[in-house]
JSON list of C-alpha atoms in Angstrom, two decimals:
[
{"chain": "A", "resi": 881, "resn": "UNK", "atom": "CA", "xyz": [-36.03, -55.94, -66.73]},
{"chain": "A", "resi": 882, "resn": "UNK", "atom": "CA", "xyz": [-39.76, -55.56, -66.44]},
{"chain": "A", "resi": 883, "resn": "UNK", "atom": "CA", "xyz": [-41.56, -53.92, -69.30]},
{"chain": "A", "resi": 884, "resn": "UNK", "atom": "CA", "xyz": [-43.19, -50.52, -68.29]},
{"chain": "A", "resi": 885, "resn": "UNK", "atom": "CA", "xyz": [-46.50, -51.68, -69.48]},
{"chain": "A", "resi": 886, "resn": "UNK", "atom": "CA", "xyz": [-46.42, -55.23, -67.38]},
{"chain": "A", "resi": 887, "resn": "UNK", "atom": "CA", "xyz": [-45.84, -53.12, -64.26]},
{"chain": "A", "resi": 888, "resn": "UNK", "atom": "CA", "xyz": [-48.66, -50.18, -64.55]},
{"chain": "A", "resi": 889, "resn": "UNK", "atom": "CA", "xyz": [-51.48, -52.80, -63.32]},
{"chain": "A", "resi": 890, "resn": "UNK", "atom": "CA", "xyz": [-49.63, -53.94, -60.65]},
{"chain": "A", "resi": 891, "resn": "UNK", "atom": "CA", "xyz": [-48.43, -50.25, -59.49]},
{"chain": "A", "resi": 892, "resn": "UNK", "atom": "CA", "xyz": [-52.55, -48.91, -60.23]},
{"chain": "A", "resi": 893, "resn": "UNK", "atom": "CA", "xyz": [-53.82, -51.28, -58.23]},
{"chain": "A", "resi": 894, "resn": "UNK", "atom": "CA", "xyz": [-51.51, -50.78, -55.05]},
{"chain": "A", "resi": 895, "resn": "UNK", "atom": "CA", "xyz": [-52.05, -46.87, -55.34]},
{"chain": "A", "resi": 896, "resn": "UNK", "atom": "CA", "xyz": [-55.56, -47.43, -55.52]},
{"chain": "A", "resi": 897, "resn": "UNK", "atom": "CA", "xyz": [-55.61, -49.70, -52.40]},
{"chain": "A", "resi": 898, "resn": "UNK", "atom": "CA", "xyz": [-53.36, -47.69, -50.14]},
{"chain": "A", "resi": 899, "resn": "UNK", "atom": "CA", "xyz": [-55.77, -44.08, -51.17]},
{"chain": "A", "resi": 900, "resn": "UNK", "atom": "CA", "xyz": [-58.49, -46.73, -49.92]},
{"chain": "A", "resi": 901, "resn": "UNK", "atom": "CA", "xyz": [-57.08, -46.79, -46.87]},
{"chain": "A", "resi": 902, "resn": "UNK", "atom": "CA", "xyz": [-57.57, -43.57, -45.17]},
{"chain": "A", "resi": 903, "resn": "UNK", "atom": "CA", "xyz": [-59.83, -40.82, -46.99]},
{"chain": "A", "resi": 904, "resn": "UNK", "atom": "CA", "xyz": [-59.77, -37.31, -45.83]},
{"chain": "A", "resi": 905, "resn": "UNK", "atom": "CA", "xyz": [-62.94, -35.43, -44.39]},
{"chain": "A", "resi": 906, "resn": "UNK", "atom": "CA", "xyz": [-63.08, -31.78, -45.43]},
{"chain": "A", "resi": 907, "resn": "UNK", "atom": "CA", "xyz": [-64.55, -30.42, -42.38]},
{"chain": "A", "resi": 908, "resn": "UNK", "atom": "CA", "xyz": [-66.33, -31.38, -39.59]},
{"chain": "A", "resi": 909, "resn": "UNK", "atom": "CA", "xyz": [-70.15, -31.20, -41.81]},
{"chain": "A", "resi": 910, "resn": "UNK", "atom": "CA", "xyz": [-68.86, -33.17, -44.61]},
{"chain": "A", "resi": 911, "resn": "UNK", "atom": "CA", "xyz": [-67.14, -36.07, -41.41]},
{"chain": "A", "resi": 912, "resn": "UNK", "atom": "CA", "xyz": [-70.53, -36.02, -40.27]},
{"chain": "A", "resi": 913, "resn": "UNK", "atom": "CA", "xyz": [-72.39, -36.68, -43.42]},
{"chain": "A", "resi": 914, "resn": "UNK", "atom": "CA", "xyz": [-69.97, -39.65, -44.20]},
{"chain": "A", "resi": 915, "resn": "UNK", "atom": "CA", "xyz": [-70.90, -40.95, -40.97]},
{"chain": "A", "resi": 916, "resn": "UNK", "atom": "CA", "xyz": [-74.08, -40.74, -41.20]},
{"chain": "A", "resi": 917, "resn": "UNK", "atom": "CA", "xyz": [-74.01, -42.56, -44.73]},
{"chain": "A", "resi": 918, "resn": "UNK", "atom": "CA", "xyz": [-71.56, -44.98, -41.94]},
{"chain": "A", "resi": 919, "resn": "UNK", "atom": "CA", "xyz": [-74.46, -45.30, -40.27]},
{"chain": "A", "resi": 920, "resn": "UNK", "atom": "CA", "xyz": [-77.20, -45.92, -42.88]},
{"chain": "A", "resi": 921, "resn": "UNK", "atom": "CA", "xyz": [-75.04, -48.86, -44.82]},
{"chain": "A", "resi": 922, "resn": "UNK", "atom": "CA", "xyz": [-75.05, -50.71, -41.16]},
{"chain": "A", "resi": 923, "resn": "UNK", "atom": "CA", "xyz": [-78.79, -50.82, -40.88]},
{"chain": "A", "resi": 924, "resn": "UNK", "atom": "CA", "xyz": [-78.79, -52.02, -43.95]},
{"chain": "A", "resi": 925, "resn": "UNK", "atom": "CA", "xyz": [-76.96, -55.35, -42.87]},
{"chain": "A", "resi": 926, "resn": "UNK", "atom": "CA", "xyz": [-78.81, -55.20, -39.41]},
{"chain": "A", "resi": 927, "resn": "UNK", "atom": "CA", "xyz": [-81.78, -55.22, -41.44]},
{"chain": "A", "resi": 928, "resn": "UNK", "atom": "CA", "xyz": [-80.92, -58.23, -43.49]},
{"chain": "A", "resi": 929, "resn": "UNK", "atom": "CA", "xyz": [-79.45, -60.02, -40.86]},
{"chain": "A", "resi": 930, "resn": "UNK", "atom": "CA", "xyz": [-82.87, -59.60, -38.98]},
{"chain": "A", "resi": 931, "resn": "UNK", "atom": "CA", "xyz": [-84.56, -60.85, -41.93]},
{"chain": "A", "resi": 932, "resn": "UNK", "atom": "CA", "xyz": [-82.62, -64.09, -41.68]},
{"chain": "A", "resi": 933, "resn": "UNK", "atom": "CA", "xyz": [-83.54, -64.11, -37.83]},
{"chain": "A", "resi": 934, "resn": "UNK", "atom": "CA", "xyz": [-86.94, -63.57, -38.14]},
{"chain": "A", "resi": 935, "resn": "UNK", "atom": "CA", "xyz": [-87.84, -66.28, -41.01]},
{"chain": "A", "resi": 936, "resn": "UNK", "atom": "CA", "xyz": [-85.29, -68.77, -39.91]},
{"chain": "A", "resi": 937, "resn": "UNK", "atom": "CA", "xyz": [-88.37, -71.30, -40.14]},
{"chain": "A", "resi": 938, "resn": "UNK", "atom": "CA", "xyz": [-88.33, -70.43, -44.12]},
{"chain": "A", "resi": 939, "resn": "UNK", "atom": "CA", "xyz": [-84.70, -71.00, -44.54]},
{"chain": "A", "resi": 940, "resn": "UNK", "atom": "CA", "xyz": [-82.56, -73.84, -44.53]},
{"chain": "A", "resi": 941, "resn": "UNK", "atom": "CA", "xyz": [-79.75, -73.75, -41.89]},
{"chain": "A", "resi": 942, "resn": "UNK", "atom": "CA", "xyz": [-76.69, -73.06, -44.70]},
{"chain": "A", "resi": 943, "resn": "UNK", "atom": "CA", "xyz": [-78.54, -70.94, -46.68]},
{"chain": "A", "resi": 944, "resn": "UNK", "atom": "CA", "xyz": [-79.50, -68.72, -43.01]},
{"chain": "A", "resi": 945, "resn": "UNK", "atom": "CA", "xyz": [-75.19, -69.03, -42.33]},
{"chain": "A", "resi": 946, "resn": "UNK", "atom": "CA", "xyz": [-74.72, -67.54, -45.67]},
{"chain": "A", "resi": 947, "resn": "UNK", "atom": "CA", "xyz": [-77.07, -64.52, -45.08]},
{"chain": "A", "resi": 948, "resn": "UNK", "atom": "CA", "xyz": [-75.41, -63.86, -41.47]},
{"chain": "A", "resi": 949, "resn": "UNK", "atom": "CA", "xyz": [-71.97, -64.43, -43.00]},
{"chain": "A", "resi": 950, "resn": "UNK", "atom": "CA", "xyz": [-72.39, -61.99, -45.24]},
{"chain": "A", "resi": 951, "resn": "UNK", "atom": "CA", "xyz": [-74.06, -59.63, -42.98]},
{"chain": "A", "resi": 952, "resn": "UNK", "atom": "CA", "xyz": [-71.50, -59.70, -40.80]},
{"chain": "A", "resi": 953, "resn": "UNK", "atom": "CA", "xyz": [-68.65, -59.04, -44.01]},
{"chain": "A", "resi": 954, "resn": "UNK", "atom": "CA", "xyz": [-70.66, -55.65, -44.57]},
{"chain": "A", "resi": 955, "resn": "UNK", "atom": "CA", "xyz": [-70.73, -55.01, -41.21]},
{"chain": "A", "resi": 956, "resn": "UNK", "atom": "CA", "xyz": [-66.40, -55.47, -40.57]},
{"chain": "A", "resi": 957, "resn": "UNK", "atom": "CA", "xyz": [-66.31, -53.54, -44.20]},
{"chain": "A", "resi": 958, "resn": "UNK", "atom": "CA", "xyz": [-68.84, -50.61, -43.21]},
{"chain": "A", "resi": 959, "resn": "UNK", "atom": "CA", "xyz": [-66.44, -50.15, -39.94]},
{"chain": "A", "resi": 960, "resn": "UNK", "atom": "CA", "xyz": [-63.61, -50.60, -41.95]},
{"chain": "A", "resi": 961, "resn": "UNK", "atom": "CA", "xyz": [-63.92, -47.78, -44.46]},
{"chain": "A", "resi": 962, "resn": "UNK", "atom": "CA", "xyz": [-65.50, -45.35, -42.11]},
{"chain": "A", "resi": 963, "resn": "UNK", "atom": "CA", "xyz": [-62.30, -46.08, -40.01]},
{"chain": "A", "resi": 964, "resn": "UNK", "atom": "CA", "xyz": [-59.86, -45.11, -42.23]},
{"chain": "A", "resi": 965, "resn": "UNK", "atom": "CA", "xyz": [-61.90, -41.24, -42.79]},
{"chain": "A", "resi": 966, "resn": "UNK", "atom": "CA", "xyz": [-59.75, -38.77, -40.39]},
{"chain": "A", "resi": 967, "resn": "UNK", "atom": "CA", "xyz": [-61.55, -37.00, -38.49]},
{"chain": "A", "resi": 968, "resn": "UNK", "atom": "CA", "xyz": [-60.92, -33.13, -39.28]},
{"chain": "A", "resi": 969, "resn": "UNK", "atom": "CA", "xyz": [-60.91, -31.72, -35.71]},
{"chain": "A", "resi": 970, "resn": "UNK", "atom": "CA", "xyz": [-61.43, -32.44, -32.23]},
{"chain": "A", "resi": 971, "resn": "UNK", "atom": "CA", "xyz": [-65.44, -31.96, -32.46]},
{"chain": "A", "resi": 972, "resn": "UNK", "atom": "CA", "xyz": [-65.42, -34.39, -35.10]},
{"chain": "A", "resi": 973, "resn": "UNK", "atom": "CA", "xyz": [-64.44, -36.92, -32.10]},
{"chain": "A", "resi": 974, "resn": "UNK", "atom": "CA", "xyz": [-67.62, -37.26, -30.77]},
{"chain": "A", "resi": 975, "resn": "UNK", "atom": "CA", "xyz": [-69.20, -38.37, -33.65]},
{"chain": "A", "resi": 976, "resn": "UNK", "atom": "CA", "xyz": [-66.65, -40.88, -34.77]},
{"chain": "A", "resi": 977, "resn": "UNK", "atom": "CA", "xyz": [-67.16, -42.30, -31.11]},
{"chain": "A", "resi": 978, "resn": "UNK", "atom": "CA", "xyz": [-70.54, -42.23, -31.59]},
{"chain": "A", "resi": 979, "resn": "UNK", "atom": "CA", "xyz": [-70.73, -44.25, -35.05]},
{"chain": "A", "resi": 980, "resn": "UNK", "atom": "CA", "xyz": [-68.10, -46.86, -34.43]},
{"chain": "A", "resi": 981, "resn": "UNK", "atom": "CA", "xyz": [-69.95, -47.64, -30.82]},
{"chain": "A", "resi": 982, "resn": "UNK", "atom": "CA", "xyz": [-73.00, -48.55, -32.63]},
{"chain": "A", "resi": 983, "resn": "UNK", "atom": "CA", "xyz": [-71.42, -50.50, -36.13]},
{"chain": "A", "resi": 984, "resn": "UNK", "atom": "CA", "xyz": [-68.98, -52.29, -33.87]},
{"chain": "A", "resi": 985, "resn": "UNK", "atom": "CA", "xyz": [-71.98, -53.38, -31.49]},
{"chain": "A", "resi": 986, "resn": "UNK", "atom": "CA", "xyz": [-74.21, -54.16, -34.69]},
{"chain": "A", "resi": 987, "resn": "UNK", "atom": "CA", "xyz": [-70.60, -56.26, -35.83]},
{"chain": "A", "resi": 988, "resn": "UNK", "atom": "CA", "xyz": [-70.78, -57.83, -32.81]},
{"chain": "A", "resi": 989, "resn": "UNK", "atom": "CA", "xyz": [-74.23, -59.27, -32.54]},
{"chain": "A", "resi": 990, "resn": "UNK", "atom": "CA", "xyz": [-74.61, -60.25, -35.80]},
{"chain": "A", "resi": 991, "resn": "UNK", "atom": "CA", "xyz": [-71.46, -62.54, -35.45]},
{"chain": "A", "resi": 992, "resn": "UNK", "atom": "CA", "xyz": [-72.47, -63.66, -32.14]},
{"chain": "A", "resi": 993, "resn": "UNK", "atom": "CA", "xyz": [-75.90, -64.78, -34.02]},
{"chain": "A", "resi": 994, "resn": "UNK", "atom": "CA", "xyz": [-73.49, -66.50, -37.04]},
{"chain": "A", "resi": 995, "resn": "UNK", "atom": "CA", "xyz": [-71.67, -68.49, -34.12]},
{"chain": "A", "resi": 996, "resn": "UNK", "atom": "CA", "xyz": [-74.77, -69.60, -32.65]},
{"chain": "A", "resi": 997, "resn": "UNK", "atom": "CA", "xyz": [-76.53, -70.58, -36.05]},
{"chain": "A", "resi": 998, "resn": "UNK", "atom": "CA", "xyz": [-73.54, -72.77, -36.65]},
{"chain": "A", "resi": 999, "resn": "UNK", "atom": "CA", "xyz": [-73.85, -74.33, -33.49]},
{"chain": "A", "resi": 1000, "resn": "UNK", "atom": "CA", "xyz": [-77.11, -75.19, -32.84]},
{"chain": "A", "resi": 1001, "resn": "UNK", "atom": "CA", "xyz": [-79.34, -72.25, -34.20]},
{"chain": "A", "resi": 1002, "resn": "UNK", "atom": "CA", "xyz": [-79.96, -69.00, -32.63]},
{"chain": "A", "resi": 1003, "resn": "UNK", "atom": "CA", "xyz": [-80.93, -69.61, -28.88]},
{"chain": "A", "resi": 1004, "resn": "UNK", "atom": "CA", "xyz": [-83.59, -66.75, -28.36]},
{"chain": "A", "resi": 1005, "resn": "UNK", "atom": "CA", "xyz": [-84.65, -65.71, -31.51]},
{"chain": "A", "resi": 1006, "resn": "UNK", "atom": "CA", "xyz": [-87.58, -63.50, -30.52]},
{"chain": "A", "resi": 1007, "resn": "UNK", "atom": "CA", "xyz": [-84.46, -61.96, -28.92]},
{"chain": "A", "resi": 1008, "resn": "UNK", "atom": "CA", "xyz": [-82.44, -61.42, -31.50]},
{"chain": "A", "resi": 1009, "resn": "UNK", "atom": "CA", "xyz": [-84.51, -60.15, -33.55]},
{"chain": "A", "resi": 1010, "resn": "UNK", "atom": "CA", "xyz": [-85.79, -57.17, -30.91]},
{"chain": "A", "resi": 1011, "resn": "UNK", "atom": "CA", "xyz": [-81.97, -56.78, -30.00]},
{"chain": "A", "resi": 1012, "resn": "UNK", "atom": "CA", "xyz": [-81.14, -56.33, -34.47]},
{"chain": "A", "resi": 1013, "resn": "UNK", "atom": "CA", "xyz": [-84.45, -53.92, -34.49]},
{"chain": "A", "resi": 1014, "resn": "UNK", "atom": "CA", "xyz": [-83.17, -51.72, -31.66]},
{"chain": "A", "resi": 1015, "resn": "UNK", "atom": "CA", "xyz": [-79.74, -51.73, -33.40]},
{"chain": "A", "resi": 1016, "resn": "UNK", "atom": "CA", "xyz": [-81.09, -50.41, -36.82]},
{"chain": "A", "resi": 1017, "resn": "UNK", "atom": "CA", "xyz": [-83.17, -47.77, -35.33]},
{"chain": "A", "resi": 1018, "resn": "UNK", "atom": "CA", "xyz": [-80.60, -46.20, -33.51]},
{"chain": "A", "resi": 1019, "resn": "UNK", "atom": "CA", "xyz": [-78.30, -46.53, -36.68]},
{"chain": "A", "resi": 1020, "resn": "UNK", "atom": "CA", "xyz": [-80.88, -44.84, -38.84]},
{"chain": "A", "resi": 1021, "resn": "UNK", "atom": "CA", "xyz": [-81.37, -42.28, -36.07]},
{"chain": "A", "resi": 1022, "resn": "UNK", "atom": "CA", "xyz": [-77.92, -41.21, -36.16]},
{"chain": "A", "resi": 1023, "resn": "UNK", "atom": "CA", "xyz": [-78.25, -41.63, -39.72]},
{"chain": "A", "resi": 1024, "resn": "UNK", "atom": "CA", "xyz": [-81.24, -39.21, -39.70]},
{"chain": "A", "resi": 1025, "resn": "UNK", "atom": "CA", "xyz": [-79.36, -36.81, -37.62]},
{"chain": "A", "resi": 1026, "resn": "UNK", "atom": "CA", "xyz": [-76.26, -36.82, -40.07]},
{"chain": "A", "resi": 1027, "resn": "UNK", "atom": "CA", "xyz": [-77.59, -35.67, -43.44]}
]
């Protein structure tokens, strides 16, 4: 038999994980607000992804894959957690829609840009980097809009 004490850790931790998992929004004000707070932890990563971009000259090539690696992590985790939030009505639709359209994008063209730095380096940089700095500033827009 296994002792009471042995088990609690194990038992914590899996509660705590599956309450992870999907987080209730109280109403359609508070959805937005933790959509919004969605939105500003992306440009975050967009930022710092653009940073590696932008200064690629300054970096060594590993050191630029680890940057865009982890960009991209924060990016799948940001979309992630703001996935599992349940929208609390119908009207709260639109703005999940709206969120996940620009994170998954941001996702997208960061790990593009990860792919192509392992490769042979970013082929348009100058690119890139507009394509990241249009990304953030609609992010932070909607972030803007959602306080």
């Amino acid at each position: 038999m296994i002792a009471p004490v042995r088990l609690a850790p194990p038992v914590l931790l899996t509660a705590l994980l599956l309450s992870a998992c999907v987080s209730p929004a109280w109403d359609d004000h508070d959805y937005a607000l933790k959509a919004g707070k969605t939105a500003e932890s992306a440009v975050s990563a967009v930022r710092f992804a653009r940073s590696t971009v932008a200064y690629r000259d300054r970096m060594t090539g590993p050191y630029a894959e680890v940057v865009l690696t982890e960009a991209a992590r924060d990016l799948s985790s940001v979309n992630d957690q703001f996935g599992g939030v349940q929208p609390p009505s119908d009207a709260s639709d639109r703005i999940r829609d709206e969120v996940l359209r620009l994170t998954e994008k941001a996702e997208s063209e960061v790990e593009d840009l990860l792919i192509q730095a392992r490769r042979d380096g970013v082929k348009d940089p100058a690119a890139a980097v507009r394509e990241l700095d249009r990304l953030a500033s609609e992010l932070s827009d909607f972030a803007e809009k959602h306080r």
